[in-house]
Amino acid sequence: GAGVSQSPSNKVTEKGKDVELRCDPISGHTALYWYRQSLGQGLEFLIYFQGNSAPDKSGLPSDRFSAERTGGSVSTLTIQRTQQEDSAVYLCASSLGRGLYEQYFGPGTRLTVT
Amino acid sequence: DQQVKQNSPSLSVQEGRISILNCDYTNSMFDYFLWYKKYPAEGPTFLISISSIKDKNEDGRFTVFLNKSAKHLSLHIVPSQPGDSAVYFCAAGGNRDDKIIFGKGTRLHILP
């Protein structure tokens, strides 16, 4: 069956522009996670959705970052007024639930802010 | 403050021998731990997990050991195979909040 898909796969944008990253989770997965991986760093947790709600937004690096999930399925991560330090690979994962449930990751979106 | 630490950035192991990847954590509230494997230009793939109520979990060639008193876990791969060459991430989470904290990863090279 289809795995987690993310679009675009690569995005180059100018500093100050807004970008929107999309994640299509595996059908039926109620949990959805966003992470980012900067060069030489581990995965940094950004936000978790259970259904459409994200109880904890404290992982988002700044108020320029926002995320939503509609219909318990597709999620979008929006970065406003992008900065060069936002350059990273943004990874989405979905799972049947929190905790020990296996997370299935998408291939990621490589964002480059020039 | 790194709550999950993988202190070895890289590790080289002969094919057929045992690979041992280590992970330390600082937060005693973590309830579960996971290991992921990542190839270049791909998303991480899940390997194995362990609940804090257990001290060992085994799945084929992969075994994870948890030492809660030392706040340490390790992933054993035996025998190591060429396809095991990848970056391995240790991750931890708690049932009281939604965050999952990843380590920076260890790059494993399996030598022929």
PDB file of C-alpha atoms in Angstrom, chain A:
ATOM      1  CA  GLY A   1       0.000   0.000   0.000  1.00  0.00           C
ATOM      2  CA  ALA A   2       0.968   3.656  -0.237  1.00  0.00           C
ATOM      3  CA  GLY A   3       3.353   4.997   2.340  1.00  0.00           C
ATOM      4  CA  VAL A   4       3.700   8.516   3.709  1.00  0.00           C
ATOM      5  CA  SER A   5       4.193  11.045   0.951  1.00  0.00           C
ATOM      6  CA  GLN A   6       5.501  14.564   1.187  1.00  0.00           C
ATOM      7  CA  SER A   7       5.550  17.416  -1.267  1.00  0.00           C
ATOM      8  CA  PRO A   8       7.482  19.113  -2.602  1.00  0.00           C
ATOM      9  CA  SER A   9      10.572  16.946  -2.363  1.00  0.00           C
ATOM     10  CA  ASN A  10      12.781  20.006  -2.721  1.00  0.00           C
ATOM     11  CA  LYS A  11      12.015  23.658  -2.183  1.00  0.00           C
ATOM     12  CA  VAL A  12      14.331  26.601  -2.704  1.00  0.00           C
ATOM     13  CA  THR A  13      12.975  29.910  -1.517  1.00  0.00           C
ATOM     14  CA  GLU A  14      14.188  33.410  -0.898  1.00  0.00           C
ATOM     15  CA  LYS A  15      14.579  34.691   2.623  1.00  0.00           C
ATOM     16  CA  GLY A  16      11.389  36.374   3.771  1.00  0.00           C
ATOM     17  CA  LYS A  17       9.014  34.329   1.635  1.00  0.00           C
ATOM     18  CA  ASP A  18       6.383  31.967   3.041  1.00  0.00           C
ATOM     19  CA  VAL A  19       6.488  28.235   2.295  1.00  0.00           C
ATOM     20  CA  GLU A  20       3.975  25.463   2.740  1.00  0.00           C
ATOM     21  CA  LEU A  21       4.999  21.826   3.110  1.00  0.00           C
ATOM     22  CA  ARG A  22       2.518  19.025   2.690  1.00  0.00           C
ATOM     23  CA  CYS A  23       2.267  15.572   4.229  1.00  0.00           C
ATOM     24  CA  ASP A  24      -0.081  12.773   3.197  1.00  0.00           C
ATOM     25  CA  PRO A  25      -0.058  10.128   5.936  1.00  0.00           C
ATOM     26  CA  ILE A  26      -0.911   6.481   5.605  1.00  0.00           C
ATOM     27  CA  SER A  27      -4.662   6.028   5.449  1.00  0.00           C
ATOM     28  CA  GLY A  28      -6.101   5.189   8.847  1.00  0.00           C
ATOM     29  CA  HIS A  29      -3.163   6.523  10.833  1.00  0.00           C
ATOM     30  CA  THR A  30      -4.512   8.867  13.451  1.00  0.00           C
ATOM     31  CA  ALA A  31      -1.156  10.132  14.706  1.00  0.00           C
ATOM     32  CA  LEU A  32       0.983  12.448  12.612  1.00  0.00           C
ATOM     33  CA  TYR A  33       4.349  13.946  13.500  1.00  0.00           C
ATOM     34  CA  TRP A  34       6.507  16.670  11.971  1.00  0.00           C
ATOM     35  CA  TYR A  35      10.277  16.734  12.496  1.00  0.00           C
ATOM     36  CA  ARG A  36      13.159  18.586  10.969  1.00  0.00           C
ATOM     37  CA  GLN A  37      16.760  17.570  10.501  1.00  0.00           C
ATOM     38  CA  SER A  38      19.342  20.279  10.105  1.00  0.00           C
ATOM     39  CA  LEU A  39      22.772  19.495   8.705  1.00  0.00           C
ATOM     40  CA  GLY A  40      24.723  17.332  11.134  1.00  0.00           C
ATOM     41  CA  GLN A  41      21.916  17.254  13.647  1.00  0.00           C
ATOM     42  CA  GLY A  42      19.447  14.655  14.808  1.00  0.00           C
ATOM     43  CA  LEU A  43      15.734  14.811  14.225  1.00  0.00           C
ATOM     44  CA  GLU A  44      14.109  17.709  16.014  1.00  0.00           C
ATOM     45  CA  PHE A  45      10.501  17.136  17.057  1.00  0.00           C
ATOM     46  CA  LEU A  46       8.206  19.934  15.893  1.00  0.00           C
ATOM     47  CA  ILE A  47       4.587  18.941  16.466  1.00  0.00           C
ATOM     48  CA  TYR A  48       2.277  15.978  16.936  1.00  0.00           C
ATOM     49  CA  PHE A  49      -1.331  15.621  15.775  1.00  0.00           C
ATOM     50  CA  GLN A  50      -3.822  13.154  17.171  1.00  0.00           C
ATOM     51  CA  GLY A  51      -6.637  13.376  14.655  1.00  0.00           C
ATOM     52  CA  ASN A  52      -6.947  17.041  13.780  1.00  0.00           C
ATOM     53  CA  SER A  53      -5.771  18.424  17.079  1.00  0.00           C
ATOM     54  CA  ALA A  54      -2.280  19.297  18.193  1.00  0.00           C
ATOM     55  CA  PRO A  55      -2.365  19.632  21.967  1.00  0.00           C
ATOM     56  CA  ASP A  56       1.285  20.578  22.247  1.00  0.00           C
ATOM     57  CA  LYS A  57       2.738  23.214  19.942  1.00  0.00           C
ATOM     58  CA  SER A  58       5.764  23.952  22.113  1.00  0.00           C
ATOM     59  CA  GLY A  59       8.154  22.120  19.764  1.00  0.00           C
ATOM     60  CA  LEU A  60       7.624  24.660  17.010  1.00  0.00           C
ATOM     61  CA  PRO A  61      10.811  26.787  16.839  1.00  0.00           C
ATOM     62  CA  SER A  62       9.057  30.158  16.587  1.00  0.00           C
ATOM     63  CA  ASP A  63       5.696  31.753  15.891  1.00  0.00           C
ATOM     64  CA  ARG A  64       6.635  31.838  12.212  1.00  0.00           C
ATOM     65  CA  PHE A  65       5.897  28.109  12.168  1.00  0.00           C
ATOM     66  CA  SER A  66       2.369  26.755  12.128  1.00  0.00           C
ATOM     67  CA  ALA A  67       0.780  23.459  11.213  1.00  0.00           C
ATOM     68  CA  GLU A  68      -2.670  22.169  10.616  1.00  0.00           C
ATOM     69  CA  ARG A  69      -4.316  18.910   9.816  1.00  0.00           C
ATOM     70  CA  THR A  70      -7.693  18.573   8.194  1.00  0.00           C
ATOM     71  CA  GLY A  71     -10.049  15.626   8.013  1.00  0.00           C
ATOM     72  CA  GLY A  72      -7.692  13.604  10.141  1.00  0.00           C
ATOM     73  CA  SER A  73      -5.516  13.145   7.094  1.00  0.00           C
ATOM     74  CA  VAL A  74      -3.391  15.652   5.174  1.00  0.00           C
ATOM     75  CA  SER A  75      -1.233  18.034   7.150  1.00  0.00           C
ATOM     76  CA  THR A  76       0.501  21.216   6.107  1.00  0.00           C
ATOM     77  CA  LEU A  77       3.440  22.875   7.819  1.00  0.00           C
ATOM     78  CA  THR A  78       3.696  26.576   7.046  1.00  0.00           C
ATOM     79  CA  ILE A  79       6.782  28.680   7.614  1.00  0.00           C
ATOM     80  CA  GLN A  80       6.243  32.417   7.305  1.00  0.00           C
ATOM     81  CA  ARG A  81       8.980  34.927   6.523  1.00  0.00           C
ATOM     82  CA  THR A  82      11.562  32.181   6.068  1.00  0.00           C
ATOM     83  CA  GLN A  83      15.057  32.647   7.441  1.00  0.00           C
ATOM     84  CA  GLN A  84      18.282  30.942   6.401  1.00  0.00           C
ATOM     85  CA  GLU A  85      18.330  28.950   9.639  1.00  0.00           C
ATOM     86  CA  ASP A  86      15.063  27.325   8.541  1.00  0.00           C
ATOM     87  CA  SER A  87      17.018  25.404   5.880  1.00  0.00           C
ATOM     88  CA  ALA A  88      16.683  21.724   6.756  1.00  0.00           C
ATOM     89  CA  VAL A  89      14.980  18.508   5.745  1.00  0.00           C
ATOM     90  CA  TYR A  90      11.430  18.469   7.070  1.00  0.00           C
ATOM     91  CA  LEU A  91      10.150  14.973   7.786  1.00  0.00           C
ATOM     92  CA  CYS A  92       6.615  13.830   8.402  1.00  0.00           C
ATOM     93  CA  ALA A  93       5.675  10.532  10.017  1.00  0.00           C
ATOM     94  CA  SER A  94       2.388   8.820  10.763  1.00  0.00           C
ATOM     95  CA  SER A  95       1.429   5.972  13.051  1.00  0.00           C
ATOM     96  CA  LEU A  96      -1.567   4.168  14.472  1.00  0.00           C
ATOM     97  CA  GLY A  97      -1.075   5.994  17.748  1.00  0.00           C
ATOM     98  CA  ARG A  98       1.396   7.468  20.192  1.00  0.00           C
ATOM     99  CA  GLY A  99       4.113   5.734  22.058  1.00  0.00           C
ATOM    100  CA  LEU A 100       5.402   2.342  20.983  1.00  0.00           C
ATOM    101  CA  TYR A 101       3.514   2.382  17.707  1.00  0.00           C
ATOM    102  CA  GLU A 102       5.872   2.312  14.767  1.00  0.00           C
ATOM    103  CA  GLN A 103       6.172   5.631  12.976  1.00  0.00           C
ATOM    104  CA  TYR A 104       6.304   5.485   9.211  1.00  0.00           C
ATOM    105  CA  PHE A 105       8.321   8.336   7.765  1.00  0.00           C
ATOM    106  CA  GLY A 106       7.958  10.105   4.468  1.00  0.00           C
ATOM    107  CA  PRO A 107      10.986  10.890   2.301  1.00  0.00           C
ATOM    108  CA  GLY A 108      11.115  14.470   3.551  1.00  0.00           C
ATOM    109  CA  THR A 109      11.128  17.918   1.993  1.00  0.00           C
ATOM    110  CA  ARG A 110      14.525  19.548   1.628  1.00  0.00           C
ATOM    111  CA  LEU A 111      14.061  23.273   2.213  1.00  0.00           C
ATOM    112  CA  THR A 112      16.784  25.691   1.215  1.00  0.00           C
ATOM    113  CA  VAL A 113      16.400  29.361   2.096  1.00  0.00           C
ATOM    114  CA  THR A 114      18.729  31.608   0.107  1.00  0.00           C
TER     115      THR A 114
END
